[in-house]
Structure formats: structure tokens, C-alpha cells
Short mmCIF file of C-alpha atoms and ligand atoms in Angstrom, two decimals:
data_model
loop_
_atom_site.label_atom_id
_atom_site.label_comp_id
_atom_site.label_asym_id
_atom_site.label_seq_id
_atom_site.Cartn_x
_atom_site.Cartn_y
_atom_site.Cartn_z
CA UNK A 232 -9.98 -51.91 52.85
CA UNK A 233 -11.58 -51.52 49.50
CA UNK A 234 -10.29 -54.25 46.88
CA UNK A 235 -7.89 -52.61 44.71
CA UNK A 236 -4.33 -53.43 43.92
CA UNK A 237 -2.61 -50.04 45.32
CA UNK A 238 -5.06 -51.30 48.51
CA UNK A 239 -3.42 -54.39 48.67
CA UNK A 240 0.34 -53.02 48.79
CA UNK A 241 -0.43 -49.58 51.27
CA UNK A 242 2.08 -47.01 51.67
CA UNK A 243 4.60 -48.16 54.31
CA UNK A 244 5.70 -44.87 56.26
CA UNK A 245 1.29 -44.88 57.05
CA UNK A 246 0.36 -48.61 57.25
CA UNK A 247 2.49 -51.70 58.45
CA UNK A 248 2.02 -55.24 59.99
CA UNK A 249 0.86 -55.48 63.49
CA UNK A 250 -0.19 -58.73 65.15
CA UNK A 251 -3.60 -58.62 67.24
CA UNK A 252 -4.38 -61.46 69.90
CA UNK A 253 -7.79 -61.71 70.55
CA UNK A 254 -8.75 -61.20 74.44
CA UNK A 255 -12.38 -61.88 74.57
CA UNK A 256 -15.19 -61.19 71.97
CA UNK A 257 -19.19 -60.10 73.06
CA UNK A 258 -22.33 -60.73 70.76
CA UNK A 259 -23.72 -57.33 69.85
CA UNK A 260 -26.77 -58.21 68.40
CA UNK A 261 -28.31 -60.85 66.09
CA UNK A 262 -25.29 -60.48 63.08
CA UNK A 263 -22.71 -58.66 65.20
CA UNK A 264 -20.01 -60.20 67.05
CA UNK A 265 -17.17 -57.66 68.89
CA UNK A 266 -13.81 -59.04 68.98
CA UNK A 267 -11.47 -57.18 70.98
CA UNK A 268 -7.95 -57.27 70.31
CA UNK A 269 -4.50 -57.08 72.28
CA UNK A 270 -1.09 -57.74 71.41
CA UNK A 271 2.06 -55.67 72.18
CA UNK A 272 2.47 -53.95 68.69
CA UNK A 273 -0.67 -52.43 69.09
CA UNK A 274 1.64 -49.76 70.70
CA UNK A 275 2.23 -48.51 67.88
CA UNK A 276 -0.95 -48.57 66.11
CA UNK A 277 -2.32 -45.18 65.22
CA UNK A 278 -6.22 -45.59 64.89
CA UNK A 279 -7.75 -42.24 62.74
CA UNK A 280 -10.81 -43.03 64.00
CA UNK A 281 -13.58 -42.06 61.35
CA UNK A 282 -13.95 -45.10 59.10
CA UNK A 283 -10.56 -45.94 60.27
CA UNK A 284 -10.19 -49.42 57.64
CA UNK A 285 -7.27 -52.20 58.00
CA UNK A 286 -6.44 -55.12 56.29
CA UNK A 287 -7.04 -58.83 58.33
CA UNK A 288 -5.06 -61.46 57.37
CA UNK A 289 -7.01 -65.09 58.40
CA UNK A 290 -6.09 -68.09 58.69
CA UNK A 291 -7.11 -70.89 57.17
CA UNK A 292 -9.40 -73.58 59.57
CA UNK A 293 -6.86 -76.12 60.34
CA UNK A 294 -4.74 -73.54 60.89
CA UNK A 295 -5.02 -71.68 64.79
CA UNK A 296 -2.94 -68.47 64.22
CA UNK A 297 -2.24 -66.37 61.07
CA UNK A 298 1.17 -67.50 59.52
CA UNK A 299 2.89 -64.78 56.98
CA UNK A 300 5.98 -65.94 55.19
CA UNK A 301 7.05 -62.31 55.13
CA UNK A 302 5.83 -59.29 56.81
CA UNK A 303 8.52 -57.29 55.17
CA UNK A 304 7.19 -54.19 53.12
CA UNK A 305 9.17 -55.27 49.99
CA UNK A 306 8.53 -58.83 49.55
CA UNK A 307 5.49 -59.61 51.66
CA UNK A 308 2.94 -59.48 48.69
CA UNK A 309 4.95 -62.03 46.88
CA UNK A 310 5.46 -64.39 49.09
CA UNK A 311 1.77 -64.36 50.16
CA UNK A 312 0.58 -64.99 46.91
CA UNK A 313 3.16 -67.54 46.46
CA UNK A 314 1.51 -69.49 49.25
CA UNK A 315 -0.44 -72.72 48.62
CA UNK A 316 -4.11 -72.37 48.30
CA UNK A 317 -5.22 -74.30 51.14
CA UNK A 318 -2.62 -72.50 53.36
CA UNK A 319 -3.04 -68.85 52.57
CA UNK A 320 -4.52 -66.87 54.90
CA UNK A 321 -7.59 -64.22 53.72
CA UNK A 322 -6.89 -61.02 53.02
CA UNK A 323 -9.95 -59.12 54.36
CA UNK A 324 -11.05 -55.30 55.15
CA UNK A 325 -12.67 -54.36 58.53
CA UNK A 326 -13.13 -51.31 60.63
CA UNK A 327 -11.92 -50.37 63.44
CA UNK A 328 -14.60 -50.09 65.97
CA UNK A 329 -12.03 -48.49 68.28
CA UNK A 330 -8.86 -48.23 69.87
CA UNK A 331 -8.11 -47.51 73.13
CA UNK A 332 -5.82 -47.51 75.94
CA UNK A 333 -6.98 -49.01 79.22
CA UNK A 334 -6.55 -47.53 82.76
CA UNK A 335 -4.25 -50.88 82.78
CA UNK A 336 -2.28 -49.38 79.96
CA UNK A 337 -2.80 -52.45 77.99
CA UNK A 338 -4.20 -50.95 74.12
CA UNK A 339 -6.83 -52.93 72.64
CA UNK A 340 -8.76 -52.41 69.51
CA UNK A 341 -12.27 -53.33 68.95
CA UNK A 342 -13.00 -54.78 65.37
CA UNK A 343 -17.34 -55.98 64.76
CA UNK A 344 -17.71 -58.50 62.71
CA UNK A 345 -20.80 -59.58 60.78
CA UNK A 346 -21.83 -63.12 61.06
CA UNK A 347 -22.99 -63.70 57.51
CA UNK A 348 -22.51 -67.76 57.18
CA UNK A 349 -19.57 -70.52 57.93
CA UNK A 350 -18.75 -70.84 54.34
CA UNK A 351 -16.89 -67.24 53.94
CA UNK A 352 -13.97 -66.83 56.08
CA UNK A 353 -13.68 -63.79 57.54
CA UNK A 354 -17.31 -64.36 59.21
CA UNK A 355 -16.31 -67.98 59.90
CA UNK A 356 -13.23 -67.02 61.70
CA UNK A 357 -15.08 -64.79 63.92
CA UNK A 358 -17.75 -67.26 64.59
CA UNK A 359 -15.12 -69.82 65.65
CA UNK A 360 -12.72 -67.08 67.40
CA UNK A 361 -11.42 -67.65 70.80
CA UNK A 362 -9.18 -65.78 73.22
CA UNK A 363 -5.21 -66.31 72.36
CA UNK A 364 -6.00 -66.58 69.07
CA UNK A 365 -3.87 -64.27 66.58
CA UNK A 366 -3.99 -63.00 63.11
CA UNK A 367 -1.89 -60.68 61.49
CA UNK A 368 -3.27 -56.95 59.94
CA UNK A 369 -2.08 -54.45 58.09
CA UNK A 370 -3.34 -51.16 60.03
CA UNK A 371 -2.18 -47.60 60.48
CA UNK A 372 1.01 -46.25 61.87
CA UNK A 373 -0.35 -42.67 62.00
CA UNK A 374 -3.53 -41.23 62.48
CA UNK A 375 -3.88 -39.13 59.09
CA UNK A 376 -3.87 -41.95 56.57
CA UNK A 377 -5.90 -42.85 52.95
CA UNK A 378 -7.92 -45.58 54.72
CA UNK A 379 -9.96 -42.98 56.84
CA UNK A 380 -12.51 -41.90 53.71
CA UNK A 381 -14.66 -39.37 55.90
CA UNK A 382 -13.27 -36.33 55.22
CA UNK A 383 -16.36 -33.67 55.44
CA UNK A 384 -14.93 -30.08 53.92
CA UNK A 385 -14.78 -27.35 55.96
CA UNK A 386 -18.17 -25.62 54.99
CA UNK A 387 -19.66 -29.02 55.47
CA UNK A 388 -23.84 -27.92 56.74
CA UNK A 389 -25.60 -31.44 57.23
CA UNK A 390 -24.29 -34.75 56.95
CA UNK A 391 -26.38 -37.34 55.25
CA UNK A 392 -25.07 -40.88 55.92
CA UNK A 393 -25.81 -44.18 54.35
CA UNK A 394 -24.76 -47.88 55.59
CA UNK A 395 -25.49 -51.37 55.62
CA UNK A 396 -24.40 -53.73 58.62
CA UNK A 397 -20.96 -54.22 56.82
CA UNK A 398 -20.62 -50.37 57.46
CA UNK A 399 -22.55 -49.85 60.73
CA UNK A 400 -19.17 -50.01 62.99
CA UNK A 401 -17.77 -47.50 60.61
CA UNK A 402 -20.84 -45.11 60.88
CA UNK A 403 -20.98 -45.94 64.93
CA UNK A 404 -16.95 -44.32 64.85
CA UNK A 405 -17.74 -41.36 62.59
CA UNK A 406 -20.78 -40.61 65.08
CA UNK A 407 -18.78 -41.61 67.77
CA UNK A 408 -16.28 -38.64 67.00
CA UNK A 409 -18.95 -35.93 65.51
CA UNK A 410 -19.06 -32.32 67.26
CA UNK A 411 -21.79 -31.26 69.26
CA UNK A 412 -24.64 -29.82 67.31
CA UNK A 413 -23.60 -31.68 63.73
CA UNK A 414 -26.70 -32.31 61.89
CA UNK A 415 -26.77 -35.52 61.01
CA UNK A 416 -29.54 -37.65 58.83
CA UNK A 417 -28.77 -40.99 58.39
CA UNK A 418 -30.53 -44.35 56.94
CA UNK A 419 -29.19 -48.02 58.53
CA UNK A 420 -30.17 -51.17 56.92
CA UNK A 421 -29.45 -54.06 59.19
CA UNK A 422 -30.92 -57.66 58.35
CA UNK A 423 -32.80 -58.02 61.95
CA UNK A 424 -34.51 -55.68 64.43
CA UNK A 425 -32.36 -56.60 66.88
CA UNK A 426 -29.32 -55.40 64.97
CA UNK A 427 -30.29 -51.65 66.16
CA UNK A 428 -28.01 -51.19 68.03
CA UNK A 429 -28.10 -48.01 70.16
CA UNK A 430 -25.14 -45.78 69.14
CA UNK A 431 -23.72 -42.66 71.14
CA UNK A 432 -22.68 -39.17 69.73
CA UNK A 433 -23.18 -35.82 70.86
CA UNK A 434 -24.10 -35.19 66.98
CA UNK A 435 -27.95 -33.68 66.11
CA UNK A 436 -28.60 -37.04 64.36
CA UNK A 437 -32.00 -38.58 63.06
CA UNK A 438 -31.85 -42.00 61.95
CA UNK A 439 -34.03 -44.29 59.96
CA UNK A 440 -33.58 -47.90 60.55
CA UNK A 441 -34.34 -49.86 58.23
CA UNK A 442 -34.92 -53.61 58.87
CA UNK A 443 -33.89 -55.72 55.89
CA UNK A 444 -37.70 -57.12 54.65
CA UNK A 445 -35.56 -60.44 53.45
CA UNK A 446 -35.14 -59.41 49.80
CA UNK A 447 -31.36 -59.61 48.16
CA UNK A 448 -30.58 -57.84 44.82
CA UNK A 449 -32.79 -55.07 43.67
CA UNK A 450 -35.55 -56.12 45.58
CA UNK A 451 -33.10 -55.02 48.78
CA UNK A 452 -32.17 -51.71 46.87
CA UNK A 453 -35.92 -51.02 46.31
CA UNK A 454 -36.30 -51.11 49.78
CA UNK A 455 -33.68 -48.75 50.57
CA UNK A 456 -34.73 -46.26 47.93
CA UNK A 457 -38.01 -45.98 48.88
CA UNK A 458 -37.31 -44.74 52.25
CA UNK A 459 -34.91 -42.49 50.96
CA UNK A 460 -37.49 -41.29 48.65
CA UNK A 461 -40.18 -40.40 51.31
CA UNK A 462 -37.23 -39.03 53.48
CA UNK A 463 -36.79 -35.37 54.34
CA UNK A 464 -33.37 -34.35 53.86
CA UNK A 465 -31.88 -31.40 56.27
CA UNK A 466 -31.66 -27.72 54.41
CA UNK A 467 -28.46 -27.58 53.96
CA UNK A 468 -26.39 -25.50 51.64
CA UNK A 469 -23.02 -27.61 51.60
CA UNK A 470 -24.51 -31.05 52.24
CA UNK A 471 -21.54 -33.80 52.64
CA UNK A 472 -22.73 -37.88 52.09
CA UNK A 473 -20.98 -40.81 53.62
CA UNK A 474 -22.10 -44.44 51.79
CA UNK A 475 -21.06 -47.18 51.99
CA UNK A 476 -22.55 -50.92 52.21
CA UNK A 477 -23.26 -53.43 49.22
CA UNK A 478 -22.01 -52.05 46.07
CA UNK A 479 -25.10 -52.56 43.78
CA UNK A 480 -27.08 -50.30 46.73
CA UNK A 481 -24.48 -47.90 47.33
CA UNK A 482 -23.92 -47.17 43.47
CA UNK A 483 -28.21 -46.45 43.84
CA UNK A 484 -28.37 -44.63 46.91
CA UNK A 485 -25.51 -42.32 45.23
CA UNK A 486 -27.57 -42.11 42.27
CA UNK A 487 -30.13 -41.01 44.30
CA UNK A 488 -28.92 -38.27 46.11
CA UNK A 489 -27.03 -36.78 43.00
CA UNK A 490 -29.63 -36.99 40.14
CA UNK A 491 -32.79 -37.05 42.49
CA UNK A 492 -31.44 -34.91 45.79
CA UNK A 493 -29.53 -32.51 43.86
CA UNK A 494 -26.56 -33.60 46.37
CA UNK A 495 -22.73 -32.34 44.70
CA UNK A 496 -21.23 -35.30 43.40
CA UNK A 497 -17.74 -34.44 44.84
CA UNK A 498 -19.47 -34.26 48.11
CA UNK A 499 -20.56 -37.87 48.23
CA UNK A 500 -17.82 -40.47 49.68
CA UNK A 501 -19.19 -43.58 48.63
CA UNK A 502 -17.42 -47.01 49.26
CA UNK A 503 -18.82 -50.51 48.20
CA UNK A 504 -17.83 -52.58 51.44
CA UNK A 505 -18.46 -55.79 49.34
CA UNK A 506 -20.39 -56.91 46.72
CA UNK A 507 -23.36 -59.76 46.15
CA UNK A 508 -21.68 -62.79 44.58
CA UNK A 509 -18.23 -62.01 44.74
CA UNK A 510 -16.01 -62.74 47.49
CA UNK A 511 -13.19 -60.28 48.29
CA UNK A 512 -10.04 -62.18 45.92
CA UNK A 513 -12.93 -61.68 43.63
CA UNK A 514 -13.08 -57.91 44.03
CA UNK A 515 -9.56 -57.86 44.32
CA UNK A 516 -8.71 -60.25 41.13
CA UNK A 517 -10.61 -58.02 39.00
CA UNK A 518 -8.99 -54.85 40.14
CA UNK A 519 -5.75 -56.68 39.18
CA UNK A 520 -7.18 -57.16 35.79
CA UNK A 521 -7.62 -53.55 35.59
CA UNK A 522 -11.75 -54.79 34.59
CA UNK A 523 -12.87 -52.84 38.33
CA UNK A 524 -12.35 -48.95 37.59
CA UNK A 525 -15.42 -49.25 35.82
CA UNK A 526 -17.75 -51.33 37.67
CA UNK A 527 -16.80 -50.34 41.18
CA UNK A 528 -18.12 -48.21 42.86
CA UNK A 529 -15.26 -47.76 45.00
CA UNK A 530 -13.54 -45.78 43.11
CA UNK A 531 -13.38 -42.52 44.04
CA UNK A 532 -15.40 -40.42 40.37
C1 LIG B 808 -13.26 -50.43 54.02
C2 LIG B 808 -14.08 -51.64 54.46
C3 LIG B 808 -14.43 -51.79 55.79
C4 LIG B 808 -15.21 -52.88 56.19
N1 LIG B 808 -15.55 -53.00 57.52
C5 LIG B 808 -16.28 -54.08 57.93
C6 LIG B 808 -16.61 -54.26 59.32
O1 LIG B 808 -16.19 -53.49 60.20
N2 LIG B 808 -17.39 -55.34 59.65
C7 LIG B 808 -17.84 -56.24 58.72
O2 LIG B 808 -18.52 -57.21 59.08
N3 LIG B 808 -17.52 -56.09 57.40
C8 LIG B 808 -16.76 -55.05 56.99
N4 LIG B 808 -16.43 -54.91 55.67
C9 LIG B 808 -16.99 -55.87 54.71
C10 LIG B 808 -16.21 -57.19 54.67
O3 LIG B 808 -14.88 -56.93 54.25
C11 LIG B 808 -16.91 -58.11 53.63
O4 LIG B 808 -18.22 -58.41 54.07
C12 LIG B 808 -16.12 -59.37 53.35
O5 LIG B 808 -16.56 -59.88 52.12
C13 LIG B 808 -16.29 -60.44 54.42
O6 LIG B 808 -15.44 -61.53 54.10
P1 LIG B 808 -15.94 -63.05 54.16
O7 LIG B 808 -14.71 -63.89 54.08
O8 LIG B 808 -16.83 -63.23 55.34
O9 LIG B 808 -16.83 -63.22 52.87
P2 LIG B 808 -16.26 -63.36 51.34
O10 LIG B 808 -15.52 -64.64 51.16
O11 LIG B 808 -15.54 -62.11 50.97
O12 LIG B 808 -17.62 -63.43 50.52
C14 LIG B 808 -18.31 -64.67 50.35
C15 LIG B 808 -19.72 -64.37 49.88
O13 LIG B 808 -20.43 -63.69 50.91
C16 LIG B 808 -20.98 -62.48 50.40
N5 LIG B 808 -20.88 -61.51 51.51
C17 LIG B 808 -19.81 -60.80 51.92
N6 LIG B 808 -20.13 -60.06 52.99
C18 LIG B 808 -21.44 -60.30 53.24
C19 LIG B 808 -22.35 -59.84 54.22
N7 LIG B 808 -21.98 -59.00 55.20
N8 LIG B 808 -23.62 -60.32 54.19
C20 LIG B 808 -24.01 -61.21 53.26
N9 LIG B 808 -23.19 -61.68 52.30
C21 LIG B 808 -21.92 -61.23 52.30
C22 LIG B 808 -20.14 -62.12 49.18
O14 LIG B 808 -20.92 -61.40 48.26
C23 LIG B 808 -19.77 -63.49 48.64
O15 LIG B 808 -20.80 -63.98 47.82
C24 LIG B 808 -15.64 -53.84 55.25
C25 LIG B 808 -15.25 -53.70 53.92
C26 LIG B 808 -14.50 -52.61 53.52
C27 LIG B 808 -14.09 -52.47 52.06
#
């Protein structure tokens, strides 16, 4: 979920602990890696679908499984941050892909993880995951909760969608659930070709791919912008966005399609999924400090 400290501490009548076991994991393309999930609380996990978010909790390396001191609403925070450094497990936010029941009966939940380098842990983790391995999360107990952010109004005409890799799973669910005949125009930067991966809706949808050229920073947002630039946008008379990716190019794409596209800025949910340079105790320690409401994008203007 996004980094801020009412995120970290969710309301617990929607969101609670639930431990995941991981049964098997697939490589999706050159950055993606699927890791399907199990355990018996997933019961009671209640998946919004959307951009359905939860909170991972992963261990450490020398560490196999997740270890929580509490999972207790009250006094889990605490006792968390209380841990030692080398023991604490991540706090990280993730999608869910999506949850399902089998014909089996056994519910498993699909979470796709980017591979992005050893030295951060989330992507670590997943690189080194293995089946019977099991973390903890903090994920949904009913279906209408805060961390599902699409939420197209009524009159809703087009949809215009923006994501980077970090958000592909989440657009893949929101297509995944879109009603026949939605229009749909949507741009997805992925770092390599082969991370196009082919998605399935029964949405009117016209996508742009566009292949990361290998620049970071601005020179990354350039590229972006320029294809939304040249891009011809869907009349529409109640257009609703969805962004969300890197916060530097989400808080330019948004620019974009407000100043430049004319787009209603109440009608753009835009999320920064992470941030160059900062890790997410980064994002989160500076919501703490009360120093984010300005900066982030994530919050909800
Ligand atoms: C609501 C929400 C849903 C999300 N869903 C998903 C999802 O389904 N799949 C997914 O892969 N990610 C998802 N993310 C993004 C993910 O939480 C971040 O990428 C997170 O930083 C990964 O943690 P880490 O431990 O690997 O890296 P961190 O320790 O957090 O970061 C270490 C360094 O890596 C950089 N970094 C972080 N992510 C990337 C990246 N993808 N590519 C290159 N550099 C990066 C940071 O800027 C930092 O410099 C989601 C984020 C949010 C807020």
C-alpha cells in the first residue's frame, strides 16, 4: 500500500493479518515473477479485485519464514518497530494479481513481483522464494475497502490508464474485471519487450506499450510524455484516469492530462507505487515526519 502512516496501521473491521504459504511461483516475463499463495486463512481473505493493494511483511535472509512478535491489531505496530534491525521483517505494498478458489477448494492468491535487483528485499525475496515458504500480510477482510483506489464514477465515458511494471498487475486486475464495451486507452511502460505481457478483458481497450529506452529520471519521464503527447485520447465527456507507477512520472503524466488534456483533476486517481532513490521505510519515514503530504504524489489533491 502507499507509504503513509494511517497506511501502515489499516482499519481493523476491513484489513487484518493473514499468513500466505507460497505453493509454486512461474516467470512471467523478463522482470515478472508470479508467486502464488496458499495458506488456510486465506479463507477469509476478501480480495476487491481492482487494484486490490496489501501489505507483505518479509523476512529478513537468514531468516526462512516471516516472524511477527504480535499480529494483534492494538500492539502489533509497536512491537514491530521495536524489533532489531537485522531481524525485522519489510513492510512492503503489492497487488493482488488475484484470488481465487480452486475446483479443489483450496483459495490461492496470485501476487507478481518485479525483479528489480538482490539488494532490495521485497524483489530479493521473490527471487530467492520457494514453495513452503511463508510471510505474513496485512490484506482485506471484505471486498469494499480503502486499498482498492479505482473507483470510476458513475458517468465515467473512457478510461485513460497509466502504469509502470510496478503497476502492470494492478492494471491487468482492473482490465481483468472491466464491462464489455468500456473504452479503454491505456499507456504501459515496462523495462523489456518481453515484459508485454498479453492481458485479457472484454474491455474496448487500445494500448501503447512502451519499452523503457534505458533512461532513469527525467530522461524516463520524457519518454513517457512524448507518447502521451502524440497520443489520441478517446472523446469522452466524463473521462476517468488511473496512474500509477514511479512517483516523479506519475506526478508528470498527471500534469499532463490536467493542464495539457484538459482531464478533471478529481477524475484522475493517481498513486506513486514507489519512488527513485528511496526505499519504502524511506517513503514511509517521511510520511511519519509529516515532510510527505507535500511531495507525494500519493496523496489523494
Ligand atoms: C499500492 C501499491 C501496489 C504495488 N503493487 C506492486 C506489485 O504488484 N508488484 C510490484 O513489483 N511492485 C508493486 N508495488 C511497488 C513496490 O512496493 C515497490 O517497488 C517496492 O519499493 C519494492 O520493494 P523492494 O524491497 O524491492 O525495494 P525497496 O527497498 O523499497 O527500494 C530499494 C531501491 O529500489 C528502488 N526501486 C523500488 N522499486 C523498484 C522497481 N520496481 N524498479 C527499479 N527500482 C525500484 C527504490 O527507488 C530504491 O532506490 C506496489 C506499490 C504500491 C504502493
Amino acid at each position: 500500500m502507499t507509504a503513509t502512516a494511517s497506511d501502515a496501521a489499516p482499519a481493523a473491521v476491513h484489513f487484518r493479518f493473514f499468513e500466505l504459504e507460497v505453493l509454486r511461483t512461474r516467470r512471467l516475463g523478463h522482470s515478472f515473477l508470479r508467486v502464488t499463495f496458499g495458506g488456510e486463512s486465506l479463507a477469509g481473505f476478501r480480495s476487491g479485485g481492482y487494484d486490490q493493494s496489501l501489505s507483505l511483511f518479509l523476512p529478513p535472509s537468514h531468516q526462512e519464514h516471516t516472524v511477527l512478535p504480535s499480529t494483534d491489531e492494538d500492539t502489533w505496530f509497536g512491537a514491530w518497530r521495536g524489533m532489531p534491525d537485522e531481524d525485522r521483517p519489510v513492510m512492503r505494498s503489492y497487488t493482488v494479481r488475484e484470488q481465487r478458489r480452486t475446483p479443489e477448494g483450496v483459495d490461492e492468491v496470485d501476487i507478481d513481483f518485479v525483479l528489480h535487483g538482490d539488494a532490495c528485499p521485497a524483489s530479493a525475496w521473490a527471487g530467492r522464494a520457494v514453495s513452503g515458504r511463508r510471510i505474513m500480510a496485512i490484506g482485506p477482510a471484505v471486498a469494499e475497502n480503502k486499498s482498492v483506489r479505482f473507483q470510476p464514477p458513475a458517468a465515467t465515458d473512457a478510461i485513460l490508464m497509466y502504469a509502470d511494471e510496478t503497476a502492470l498487475p494492478a492494471a491487468a486486475a482492473i482490465l481483468d474485471r472491466l464491462a464489455d464495451g468500456a473504452r479503454v486507452k491505456a499507456w504501459f511502460e515496462v523495462p523489456h519487450a518481453d515484459d508485454r505481457l498479453t492481458l485479457s478483458t472484454r474491455a474496448d481497450v487500445d494500448i501503447t506499450w512502451i519499452v523503457r529506452a534505458g533512461g532513469a529520471g527525467r530522461e524516463r519521464t520524457e519518454q513517457v510524455l512524448s507518447e502521451l503527447r502524440t497520443a489520441e485520447l478517446p472523446a469522452a465527456e466524463a473521462p476517468y484516469a488511473w496512474i500509477a507507477g514511479e512517483a516523479g512520472t506519475i506526478r508528470a503524466v498527471r500534469r499532463h492530462l490536467v493542464q495539457e488534456r484538459s482531464v478533471d483533476r478529481r477524475a484522475v486517481r493517481f498513486t506513486g507505487y514507489w519512488r527513485l532513490g528511496a526505499s519504502e521505510e524511506e517513503l514511509l519515514a517521511e510520511a511519519y515526519a509529516g515532510q510527505a503530504a507535500s511531495e507525494d504524489p500519493t496523496s489523494d489533491l
